[in-house]
mmCIF file of C-alpha atoms in Angstrom:
data_model
loop_
_atom_site.group_PDB
_atom_site.id
_atom_site.type_symbol
_atom_site.label_atom_id
_atom_site.label_comp_id
_atom_site.label_asym_id
_atom_site.label_seq_id
_atom_site.Cartn_x
_atom_site.Cartn_y
_atom_site.Cartn_z
ATOM 1 C CA MET A 1 -20.446 72.629 8.732
ATOM 2 C CA THR A 2 -20.978 69.679 10.616
ATOM 3 C CA THR A 3 -23.693 69.477 13.063
ATOM 4 C CA ALA A 4 -22.909 68.204 16.945
ATOM 5 C CA ALA A 5 -24.333 65.227 18.051
ATOM 6 C CA THR A 6 -27.180 64.889 19.739
ATOM 7 C CA PRO A 7 -26.983 64.409 23.788
ATOM 8 C CA LEU A 8 -28.059 61.094 24.656
ATOM 9 C CA ARG A 9 -29.645 59.937 28.044
ATOM 10 C CA ALA A 10 -29.860 56.143 27.041
ATOM 11 C CA GLU A 11 -29.273 53.885 30.200
ATOM 12 C CA PRO A 12 -26.347 51.353 29.359
ATOM 13 C CA MET A 13 -27.191 47.650 29.562
ATOM 14 C CA HIS A 14 -23.242 47.157 30.116
ATOM 15 C CA LEU A 15 -20.257 48.833 30.235
ATOM 16 C CA LEU A 16 -17.598 47.283 28.040
ATOM 17 C CA SER A 17 -14.393 47.387 29.526
ATOM 18 C CA ALA A 18 -10.960 45.536 28.846
ATOM 19 C CA GLU A 19 -11.906 42.936 31.060
ATOM 20 C CA ASP A 20 -14.598 41.754 28.601
ATOM 21 C CA LEU A 21 -12.373 41.239 25.958
ATOM 22 C CA PRO A 22 -11.300 37.751 26.529
ATOM 23 C CA ALA A 23 -14.945 36.697 26.505
ATOM 24 C CA MET A 24 -15.403 38.866 23.288
ATOM 25 C CA THR A 25 -12.693 37.032 21.821
ATOM 26 C CA ALA A 26 -13.919 33.771 22.535
ATOM 27 C CA GLY A 27 -17.592 34.293 21.666
ATOM 28 C CA ASN A 28 -17.287 35.932 18.569
ATOM 29 C CA GLN A 29 -15.545 32.905 17.322
ATOM 30 C CA LEU A 30 -18.488 30.895 17.356
ATOM 31 C CA LEU A 31 -20.297 32.974 14.409
ATOM 32 C CA CYS A 32 -16.900 32.980 12.583
ATOM 33 C CA SER A 33 -18.347 29.950 10.808
ATOM 34 C CA ALA A 34 -14.972 28.110 11.189
ATOM 35 C CA MET A 35 -12.927 30.728 9.344
ATOM 36 C CA GLY A 36 -10.542 31.181 12.476
ATOM 37 C CA ALA A 37 -8.893 34.038 14.042
ATOM 38 C CA SER A 38 -6.043 35.375 12.020
ATOM 39 C CA GLY A 39 -4.912 38.791 13.215
ATOM 40 C CA ILE A 40 -7.270 38.940 16.319
ATOM 41 C CA ASP A 41 -4.579 39.138 18.820
ATOM 42 C CA GLY A 42 -3.503 42.470 17.420
ATOM 43 C CA VAL A 43 -6.986 43.702 17.057
ATOM 44 C CA THR A 44 -7.806 42.728 20.951
ATOM 45 C CA LEU A 45 -4.534 44.644 22.115
ATOM 46 C CA CYS A 46 -5.483 47.580 20.153
ATOM 47 C CA THR A 47 -9.006 47.413 21.333
ATOM 48 C CA GLY A 48 -7.878 47.208 25.099
ATOM 49 C CA GLU A 49 -5.485 50.033 24.994
ATOM 50 C CA LEU A 50 -8.340 52.281 23.553
ATOM 51 C CA LEU A 51 -10.532 51.206 26.450
ATOM 52 C CA ARG A 52 -8.026 51.343 28.915
ATOM 53 C CA ARG A 53 -7.228 55.013 27.520
ATOM 54 C CA HIS A 54 -10.673 56.623 27.164
ATOM 55 C CA GLY A 55 -12.617 54.195 29.300
ATOM 56 C CA PRO A 56 -15.663 51.877 29.122
ATOM 57 C CA VAL A 57 -17.701 51.675 26.349
ATOM 58 C CA PRO A 58 -21.741 51.990 26.861
ATOM 59 C CA LEU A 59 -23.432 49.147 25.355
ATOM 60 C CA ILE A 60 -27.078 50.308 24.887
ATOM 61 C CA SER A 61 -30.103 48.722 23.437
ATOM 62 C CA ILE A 62 -31.637 50.070 20.163
ATOM 63 C CA ASP A 63 -34.902 50.926 21.646
ATOM 64 C CA SER A 64 -33.346 53.168 23.870
ATOM 65 C CA LEU A 65 -32.508 55.651 21.113
ATOM 66 C CA PRO A 66 -34.495 58.719 19.920
ATOM 67 C CA GLU A 67 -36.040 57.749 16.703
ATOM 68 C CA ASP A 68 -33.847 60.640 14.902
ATOM 69 C CA ALA A 69 -30.387 59.739 16.505
ATOM 70 C CA LEU A 70 -27.923 59.335 13.783
ATOM 71 C CA CYS A 71 -25.908 55.787 13.514
ATOM 72 C CA ALA A 72 -23.224 54.095 11.723
ATOM 73 C CA SER A 73 -21.990 50.816 11.328
ATOM 74 C CA VAL A 74 -18.193 50.061 11.670
ATOM 75 C CA GLY A 75 -16.571 46.933 10.542
ATOM 76 C CA ALA A 76 -13.217 46.231 8.263
ATOM 77 C CA VAL A 77 -13.034 45.107 4.522
ATOM 78 C CA GLY A 78 -10.445 42.931 3.166
ATOM 79 C CA GLY A 79 -8.166 39.890 4.450
ATOM 80 C CA PHE A 80 -7.409 39.759 8.023
ATOM 81 C CA ALA A 81 -4.166 38.002 7.665
ATOM 82 C CA PRO A 82 -2.386 41.659 7.309
ATOM 83 C CA LEU A 83 -3.397 42.355 10.679
ATOM 84 C CA ILE A 84 -0.735 39.722 12.067
ATOM 85 C CA GLU A 85 1.942 42.228 10.484
ATOM 86 C CA LEU A 86 0.402 45.485 10.917
ATOM 87 C CA PRO A 87 -2.710 45.549 13.679
ATOM 88 C CA PRO A 88 -4.582 48.710 13.783
ATOM 89 C CA PHE A 89 -2.995 51.774 15.438
ATOM 90 C CA GLY A 90 -6.329 53.091 16.765
ATOM 91 C CA ASP A 91 -6.623 56.654 14.775
ATOM 92 C CA GLU A 92 -8.206 54.613 11.683
ATOM 93 C CA PHE A 93 -11.588 54.569 13.312
ATOM 94 C CA THR A 94 -11.689 58.331 14.027
ATOM 95 C CA LEU A 95 -10.446 59.353 10.623
ATOM 96 C CA ALA A 96 -13.337 56.973 9.020
ATOM 97 C CA VAL A 97 -15.717 58.425 11.121
ATOM 98 C CA ARG A 98 -14.750 61.968 10.853
ATOM 99 C CA ALA A 99 -14.708 61.803 7.060
ATOM 100 C CA LEU A 100 -18.234 60.201 6.975
ATOM 101 C CA GLU A 101 -19.534 62.696 9.360
ATOM 102 C CA ASP A 102 -18.005 65.344 7.006
ATOM 103 C CA ARG A 103 -19.744 64.154 4.006
ATOM 104 C CA LEU A 104 -23.114 63.793 6.326
ATOM 105 C CA GLY A 105 -22.846 67.237 7.700
ATOM 106 C CA ARG A 106 -23.526 65.794 11.180
ATOM 107 C CA ARG A 107 -21.902 64.196 14.088
ATOM 108 C CA LEU A 108 -22.769 60.474 14.806
ATOM 109 C CA ASP A 109 -24.780 59.720 18.023
ATOM 110 C CA ALA A 110 -23.959 56.442 18.353
ATOM 111 C CA VAL A 111 -21.750 53.281 16.798
ATOM 112 C CA ALA A 112 -23.287 50.012 15.360
ATOM 113 C CA THR A 113 -21.782 47.232 14.166
ATOM 114 C CA LEU A 114 -21.522 45.709 10.520
ATOM 115 C CA ASN A 115 -21.238 42.050 11.748
ATOM 116 C CA ALA A 116 -20.691 41.022 15.089
ATOM 117 C CA ALA A 117 -18.253 38.042 14.590
ATOM 118 C CA GLY A 118 -14.464 37.582 14.441
ATOM 119 C CA PRO A 119 -12.041 40.634 14.415
ATOM 120 C CA ASN A 120 -15.180 42.733 13.311
ATOM 121 C CA ALA A 121 -17.014 42.159 16.591
ATOM 122 C CA LEU A 122 -14.262 44.318 18.358
ATOM 123 C CA PHE A 123 -13.655 46.832 15.680
ATOM 124 C CA PRO A 124 -17.131 48.812 16.500
ATOM 125 C CA ILE A 125 -16.123 48.632 20.215
ATOM 126 C CA ALA A 126 -12.474 50.247 19.509
ATOM 127 C CA ALA A 127 -14.291 52.883 17.187
ATOM 128 C CA ALA A 128 -16.759 53.773 19.953
ATOM 129 C CA ALA A 129 -13.797 53.901 22.685
ATOM 130 C CA ALA A 130 -11.677 56.042 20.402
ATOM 131 C CA LEU A 131 -14.795 58.755 19.623
ATOM 132 C CA GLY A 132 -16.409 58.674 23.114
ATOM 133 C CA LEU A 133 -19.850 57.013 21.948
ATOM 134 C CA PRO A 134 -22.120 54.699 22.832
ATOM 135 C CA LEU A 135 -22.349 51.219 21.081
ATOM 136 C CA VAL A 136 -25.485 49.916 19.791
ATOM 137 C CA ASP A 137 -26.151 46.137 20.554
ATOM 138 C CA CYS A 138 -26.873 45.391 17.329
ATOM 139 C CA ASP A 139 -25.438 44.168 13.865
ATOM 140 C CA GLY A 140 -26.426 43.383 10.313
ATOM 141 C CA MET A 141 -25.373 40.066 9.594
ATOM 142 C CA GLY A 142 -25.156 37.834 12.622
ATOM 143 C CA ARG A 143 -22.567 35.774 11.425
ATOM 144 C CA VAL A 144 -19.584 36.606 8.778
ATOM 145 C CA LEU A 145 -20.419 36.927 5.211
ATOM 146 C CA PRO A 146 -17.725 38.135 2.523
ATOM 147 C CA LEU A 147 -19.722 41.374 0.767
ATOM 148 C CA ILE A 148 -20.879 44.475 2.633
ATOM 149 C CA HIS A 149 -24.276 44.490 1.191
ATOM 150 C CA GLN A 150 -25.093 41.094 2.394
ATOM 151 C CA THR A 151 -26.738 42.451 5.116
ATOM 152 C CA THR A 152 -30.207 42.711 7.106
ATOM 153 C CA TYR A 153 -29.597 46.529 6.592
ATOM 154 C CA HIS A 154 -29.560 45.920 2.833
ATOM 155 C CA LEU A 155 -32.507 43.576 2.858
ATOM 156 C CA ALA A 156 -34.546 46.568 4.975
ATOM 157 C CA GLY A 157 -33.410 48.763 2.156
ATOM 158 C CA LEU A 158 -30.670 50.932 3.712
ATOM 159 C CA PRO A 159 -28.137 52.125 1.483
ATOM 160 C CA VAL A 160 -24.311 51.184 2.178
ATOM 161 C CA THR A 161 -23.213 54.635 0.862
ATOM 162 C CA PRO A 162 -22.088 57.245 1.860
ATOM 163 C CA LEU A 163 -19.160 55.372 3.455
ATOM 164 C CA ALA A 164 -15.711 56.122 4.633
ATOM 165 C CA ALA A 165 -12.602 54.075 4.850
ATOM 166 C CA SER A 166 -9.189 54.312 6.165
ATOM 167 C CA SER A 167 -6.007 52.416 6.069
ATOM 168 C CA GLN A 168 -3.296 51.766 8.564
ATOM 169 C CA THR A 169 -1.068 54.141 6.532
ATOM 170 C CA GLY A 170 -3.297 57.184 6.811
ATOM 171 C CA ASP A 171 -5.392 56.838 3.463
ATOM 172 C CA VAL A 172 -8.934 58.125 3.628
ATOM 173 C CA MET A 173 -11.680 57.520 1.048
ATOM 174 C CA VAL A 174 -15.347 58.579 0.875
ATOM 175 C CA LEU A 175 -17.487 56.532 -1.651
ATOM 176 C CA GLN A 176 -21.008 57.240 -2.751
ATOM 177 C CA THR A 177 -22.309 54.640 -5.059
ATOM 178 C CA GLY A 178 -25.196 52.077 -5.287
ATOM 179 C CA SER A 179 -25.148 49.417 -2.692
ATOM 180 C CA THR A 180 -24.384 46.416 -4.933
ATOM 181 C CA ARG A 181 -21.201 48.277 -6.594
ATOM 182 C CA ALA A 182 -19.835 49.539 -3.480
ATOM 183 C CA ASP A 183 -18.294 46.410 -2.329
ATOM 184 C CA ARG A 184 -16.174 45.990 -5.932
ATOM 185 C CA LEU A 185 -15.310 49.432 -5.846
ATOM 186 C CA LEU A 186 -14.074 49.618 -2.214
ATOM 187 C CA ARG A 187 -12.175 46.169 -2.498
ATOM 188 C CA GLY A 188 -9.889 48.015 -5.529
ATOM 189 C CA VAL A 189 -8.871 50.718 -2.676
ATOM 190 C CA VAL A 190 -8.414 48.155 -0.343
ATOM 191 C CA ASP A 191 -5.900 46.291 -2.247
ATOM 192 C CA ALA A 192 -4.178 48.900 -3.016
ATOM 193 C CA SER A 193 -4.108 50.207 0.297
ATOM 194 C CA GLY A 194 -2.128 46.921 1.747
ATOM 195 C CA GLY A 195 -5.270 44.674 1.806
ATOM 196 C CA PHE A 196 -7.344 45.956 4.972
ATOM 197 C CA MET A 197 -9.279 49.275 5.780
ATOM 198 C CA ILE A 198 -11.657 50.285 8.667
ATOM 199 C CA CYS A 199 -15.114 51.432 7.166
ATOM 200 C CA ALA A 200 -17.765 53.694 8.661
ATOM 201 C CA LEU A 201 -20.988 52.717 6.778
ATOM 202 C CA TYR A 202 -24.601 52.288 6.233
ATOM 203 C CA PRO A 203 -25.599 55.860 8.005
ATOM 204 C CA ALA A 204 -28.852 55.827 9.412
ATOM 205 C CA THR A 205 -31.272 57.067 12.138
ATOM 206 C CA ALA A 206 -32.017 54.726 14.900
ATOM 207 C CA GLY A 207 -35.751 54.534 13.875
ATOM 208 C CA GLN A 208 -34.396 52.979 10.591
ATOM 209 C CA LEU A 209 -32.003 50.682 11.987
ATOM 210 C CA ARG A 210 -34.351 49.271 14.427
ATOM 211 C CA ARG A 211 -36.190 48.138 11.385
ATOM 212 C CA ALA A 212 -33.252 46.593 9.812
ATOM 213 C CA ALA A 213 -30.859 45.391 12.347
ATOM 214 C CA ILE A 214 -30.404 41.980 14.564
ATOM 215 C CA ALA A 215 -30.898 43.522 17.764
ATOM 216 C CA GLY A 216 -28.664 41.928 20.848
ATOM 217 C CA SER A 217 -25.750 40.696 19.063
ATOM 218 C CA THR A 218 -22.963 41.965 20.949
ATOM 219 C CA GLY A 219 -24.554 40.786 24.203
ATOM 220 C CA ARG A 220 -25.081 37.512 22.956
ATOM 221 C CA LEU A 221 -21.661 37.297 22.052
ATOM 222 C CA LEU A 222 -20.454 38.098 25.408
ATOM 223 C CA ASP A 223 -22.630 35.366 27.103
ATOM 224 C CA VAL A 224 -21.439 32.888 24.677
ATOM 225 C CA GLY A 225 -17.786 33.890 25.308
ATOM 226 C CA ARG A 226 -18.367 33.646 29.114
ATOM 227 C CA LEU A 227 -19.838 30.123 28.663
ATOM 228 C CA LEU A 228 -17.008 29.091 26.432
ATOM 229 C CA THR A 229 -14.327 30.319 28.861
ATOM 230 C CA ALA A 230 -16.118 28.815 31.974
ATOM 231 C CA VAL A 231 -17.444 25.469 30.863
ATOM 232 C CA SER A 232 -15.912 22.235 32.104
ATOM 233 C CA GLY A 233 -17.776 19.561 30.429
ATOM 234 C CA ARG A 234 -19.177 18.731 26.674
ATOM 235 C CA SER A 235 -22.877 18.497 27.604
ATOM 236 C CA ALA A 236 -22.537 21.546 29.665
ATOM 237 C CA LEU A 237 -21.188 23.493 26.567
ATOM 238 C CA ILE A 238 -23.621 22.084 23.960
ATOM 239 C CA GLY A 239 -26.574 22.778 26.643
ATOM 240 C CA GLY A 240 -25.311 26.411 27.181
ATOM 241 C CA LEU A 241 -25.055 27.143 23.325
ATOM 242 C CA SER A 242 -28.450 25.479 22.582
ATOM 243 C CA ARG A 243 -29.798 27.995 25.319
ATOM 244 C CA THR A 244 -27.865 31.097 24.140
ATOM 245 C CA VAL A 245 -28.004 30.973 20.386
ATOM 246 C CA GLY A 246 -30.129 28.028 19.343
ATOM 247 C CA ALA A 247 -27.287 25.773 18.599
ATOM 248 C CA ARG A 248 -27.887 22.081 17.864
ATOM 249 C CA VAL A 249 -25.511 18.850 16.901
ATOM 250 C CA LEU A 250 -25.602 18.212 13.409
ATOM 251 C CA ALA A 251 -23.612 15.443 13.638
ATOM 252 C CA GLY A 252 -20.170 14.325 15.599
ATOM 253 C CA GLY A 253 -17.238 12.019 14.580
ATOM 254 C CA ARG A 254 -13.461 12.113 13.237
ATOM 255 C CA ILE A 255 -12.270 14.404 10.407
ATOM 256 C CA VAL A 256 -11.151 12.107 7.871
ATOM 257 C CA GLU A 257 -10.081 14.685 5.260
ATOM 258 C CA VAL A 258 -9.071 18.124 4.959
ATOM 259 C CA GLY A 259 -8.318 19.945 1.402
ATOM 260 C CA ARG A 260 -8.941 22.078 -1.202
ATOM 261 C CA THR A 261 -11.871 22.052 -3.607
ATOM 262 C CA ASP A 262 -13.372 23.456 -6.595
ATOM 263 C CA ARG A 263 -16.902 21.788 -6.606
ATOM 264 C CA THR A 264 -18.742 25.216 -6.662
ATOM 265 C CA VAL A 265 -19.284 27.480 -9.632
ATOM 266 C CA GLY A 266 -19.847 31.262 -10.339
ATOM 267 C CA THR A 267 -18.332 32.352 -7.172
ATOM 268 C CA ARG A 268 -15.086 34.064 -8.447
ATOM 269 C CA HIS A 269 -16.590 37.665 -7.493
ATOM 270 C CA TYR A 270 -16.150 36.291 -3.947
ATOM 271 C CA PRO A 271 -12.843 36.839 -1.809
ATOM 272 C CA SER A 272 -12.182 33.512 -1.075
ATOM 273 C CA MET A 273 -10.412 30.084 -0.910
ATOM 274 C CA PRO A 274 -12.671 26.933 -1.372
ATOM 275 C CA SER A 275 -12.213 23.984 0.596
ATOM 276 C CA GLY A 276 -13.599 21.073 2.410
ATOM 277 C CA ILE A 277 -13.741 19.118 5.457
ATOM 278 C CA VAL A 278 -15.149 15.344 5.582
ATOM 279 C CA VAL A 279 -16.118 13.935 9.309
ATOM 280 C CA GLN A 280 -16.914 10.356 9.703
ATOM 281 C CA GLU A 281 -19.396 9.165 12.348
ATOM 282 C CA PRO A 282 -18.106 6.139 14.223
ATOM 283 C CA GLY A 283 -19.610 2.661 13.620
ATOM 284 C CA HIS A 284 -20.325 0.465 10.932
ATOM 285 C CA ASN A 285 -23.582 2.653 10.177
ATOM 286 C CA GLY A 286 -21.819 6.004 10.759
ATOM 287 C CA ARG A 287 -22.853 8.684 8.296
ATOM 288 C CA THR A 288 -20.456 10.501 6.390
ATOM 289 C CA VAL A 289 -20.519 14.696 6.905
ATOM 290 C CA ARG A 290 -18.985 16.981 4.144
ATOM 291 C CA LEU A 291 -18.531 20.283 4.797
ATOM 292 C CA GLU A 292 -17.855 22.927 2.046
ATOM 293 C CA ALA A 293 -16.410 26.522 2.730
ATOM 294 C CA GLN A 294 -15.407 29.508 1.117
ATOM 295 C CA ASN A 295 -13.160 31.156 4.130
ATOM 296 C CA GLU A 296 -16.425 30.220 6.067
ATOM 297 C CA LEU A 297 -18.276 27.082 6.468
ATOM 298 C CA LEU A 298 -21.191 27.293 4.146
ATOM 299 C CA LEU A 299 -22.627 23.886 3.392
ATOM 300 C CA ALA A 300 -22.997 20.750 5.124
ATOM 301 C CA LEU A 301 -24.070 17.366 3.395
ATOM 302 C CA ILE A 302 -24.928 14.388 5.303
ATOM 303 C CA ASP A 303 -24.525 11.000 3.074
ATOM 304 C CA GLY A 304 -24.703 13.232 0.026
ATOM 305 C CA ALA A 305 -28.231 15.368 1.000
ATOM 306 C CA VAL A 306 -28.258 18.879 2.262
ATOM 307 C CA ALA A 307 -28.308 18.858 6.195
ATOM 308 C CA ALA A 308 -27.742 22.610 6.769
ATOM 309 C CA ALA A 309 -26.378 25.744 4.741
ATOM 310 C CA VAL A 310 -25.493 29.165 4.811
ATOM 311 C CA PRO A 311 -27.021 31.774 5.979
ATOM 312 C CA ASP A 312 -27.116 29.560 9.240
ATOM 313 C CA VAL A 313 -23.796 29.337 10.862
ATOM 314 C CA LEU A 314 -21.866 25.984 10.750
ATOM 315 C CA CYS A 315 -18.928 25.466 13.218
ATOM 316 C CA LEU A 316 -16.822 22.636 14.770
ATOM 317 C CA VAL A 317 -16.120 22.110 18.494
ATOM 318 C CA ASP A 318 -13.443 19.685 19.362
ATOM 319 C CA ARG A 319 -14.990 17.241 21.593
ATOM 320 C CA GLN A 320 -11.804 16.927 23.876
ATOM 321 C CA ARG A 321 -10.809 20.364 24.546
ATOM 322 C CA LEU A 322 -14.031 22.181 24.100
ATOM 323 C CA ARG A 323 -12.996 24.751 21.647
ATOM 324 C CA LEU A 324 -14.130 26.034 18.558
ATOM 325 C CA VAL A 325 -11.997 24.631 15.491
ATOM 326 C CA GLY A 326 -10.942 27.203 12.914
ATOM 327 C CA LEU A 327 -10.577 26.025 9.094
ATOM 328 C CA GLU A 328 -6.701 26.852 9.587
ATOM 329 C CA GLN A 329 -6.663 24.409 12.638
ATOM 330 C CA ALA A 330 -8.609 21.427 11.120
ATOM 331 C CA THR A 331 -6.953 18.445 11.285
ATOM 332 C CA VAL A 332 -7.291 14.968 10.023
ATOM 333 C CA GLY A 333 -8.115 12.860 13.536
ATOM 334 C CA ASP A 334 -9.666 15.528 15.535
ATOM 335 C CA HIS A 335 -12.869 14.459 17.048
ATOM 336 C CA VAL A 336 -15.302 17.174 16.547
ATOM 337 C CA ASP A 337 -19.149 17.845 16.730
ATOM 338 C CA VAL A 338 -20.636 19.904 13.833
ATOM 339 C CA LEU A 339 -22.992 22.413 15.105
ATOM 340 C CA VAL A 340 -25.447 24.613 13.362
ATOM 341 C CA VAL A 341 -26.765 28.005 14.656
ATOM 342 C CA PRO A 342 -29.953 29.399 13.100
ATOM 343 C CA ALA A 343 -29.815 32.785 11.485
ATOM 344 C CA ASP A 344 -31.863 35.496 12.212
ATOM 345 C CA ALA A 345 -35.523 34.768 10.584
ATOM 346 C CA ARG A 346 -35.015 37.320 8.068
ATOM 347 C CA TRP A 347 -32.131 35.593 6.507
ATOM 348 C CA HIS A 348 -34.896 32.700 5.642
ATOM 349 C CA SER A 349 -36.990 34.807 3.486
ATOM 350 C CA ALA A 350 -37.061 34.376 -0.162
ATOM 351 C CA GLN A 351 -35.066 37.781 -0.350
ATOM 352 C CA GLY A 352 -32.721 36.909 2.290
ATOM 353 C CA LEU A 353 -31.568 33.260 0.743
ATOM 354 C CA ALA A 354 -31.379 34.866 -2.679
ATOM 355 C CA LEU A 355 -28.890 37.303 -1.078
ATOM 356 C CA ALA A 356 -26.685 35.095 1.267
ATOM 357 C CA GLY A 357 -28.135 31.266 0.731
ATOM 358 C CA PRO A 358 -26.320 28.589 -0.906
ATOM 359 C CA SER A 359 -27.220 29.441 -4.358
ATOM 360 C CA ALA A 360 -25.604 33.003 -3.915
ATOM 361 C CA PHE A 361 -22.150 31.232 -3.347
ATOM 362 C CA GLY A 362 -22.438 28.788 -6.105
ATOM 363 C CA PHE A 363 -23.758 25.603 -4.982
ATOM 364 C CA PRO A 364 -26.704 24.424 -6.860
ATOM 365 C CA VAL A 365 -28.839 23.239 -3.907
ATOM 366 C CA ARG A 366 -31.883 24.306 -1.759
ATOM 367 C CA HIS A 367 -31.577 25.408 1.620
ATOM 368 C CA PRO A 368 -33.380 23.162 3.971
ATOM 369 C CA SER A 369 -36.124 25.906 4.924
ATOM 370 C CA GLU A 370 -37.060 25.901 1.347
ATOM 371 C CA GLU A 371 -38.188 22.224 1.213
ATOM 372 C CA GLY A 372 -41.365 23.037 2.912
ATOM 373 C CA ARG A 373 -42.276 26.014 0.522
ATOM 374 C CA ARG A 374 -42.583 23.772 -2.375
#
């Protein structure tokens, strides 16, 4: 028997509607770390349809929830390329969440977000709309990371499982295992189900979530998206991103090389495709910036020295068109700014860097923040 959800009286900070989706789509690309936006159009259409059918989703502060309110995070696992051919129908969210609720024996009071970046920024909105629940303004990554236990939730001791997953073809799975083993087991099922599944995971009370989550993630993306869709000049864009998410320009110049790379070692357990981009600053004394990527930009070297690295977010902004440039769109000859957005402070702890710093991705270098700890 599944216990009913607790009636909530939390005052929403904002009602997320279909009209907010263009700004959300623009804003969430900033924290994709240049991975591009494969499948985002189908996700946007599905989310918009659910919002129009069920009404706006209340976006609520994590502090407005009672300590014992039950939440679970929603996000997708797998490649986003399959979404181009087969976008979500909308019932995947209900199937995954109801399966998790049946396992827990209790209904959810609110939906949370696994990572508010790329398509995964929209799936929790779609889930909340389909289920008639509020969305908590938080997430567990603050960017895109490849493994489901690379989260501040995991750093705080929250277990990933039990989790439930649903595919576009109606497959439903419930998994109970250790947090670091969950990703490997789950991806075997994801591969067999078409390469993509919607997951409900990290069940936790609001009291637990308060200590584990990055607060304000969805609201921040909305602010960034509004800036990106309205700004009219480079200075205004860079200044706005600095105020909104603390972004700073690392370097700027012309892309002179884009290609595959095999420079990292020990990363075969990551679902990734290593690649690299070289940006050359203008002038005789212009610096050379090399960006290393594994689906997302992870490392920036300036004249051979580490200048920025994961878990901080690296992204490219086209200086003429004032738009974010994904890895798939980066072209030799583009003039870009290389921006770095600082990660949540918990990611800069020793435990955070061990889980999601450059060494976790096979780069034999230290994060710049570690230099001061010697």
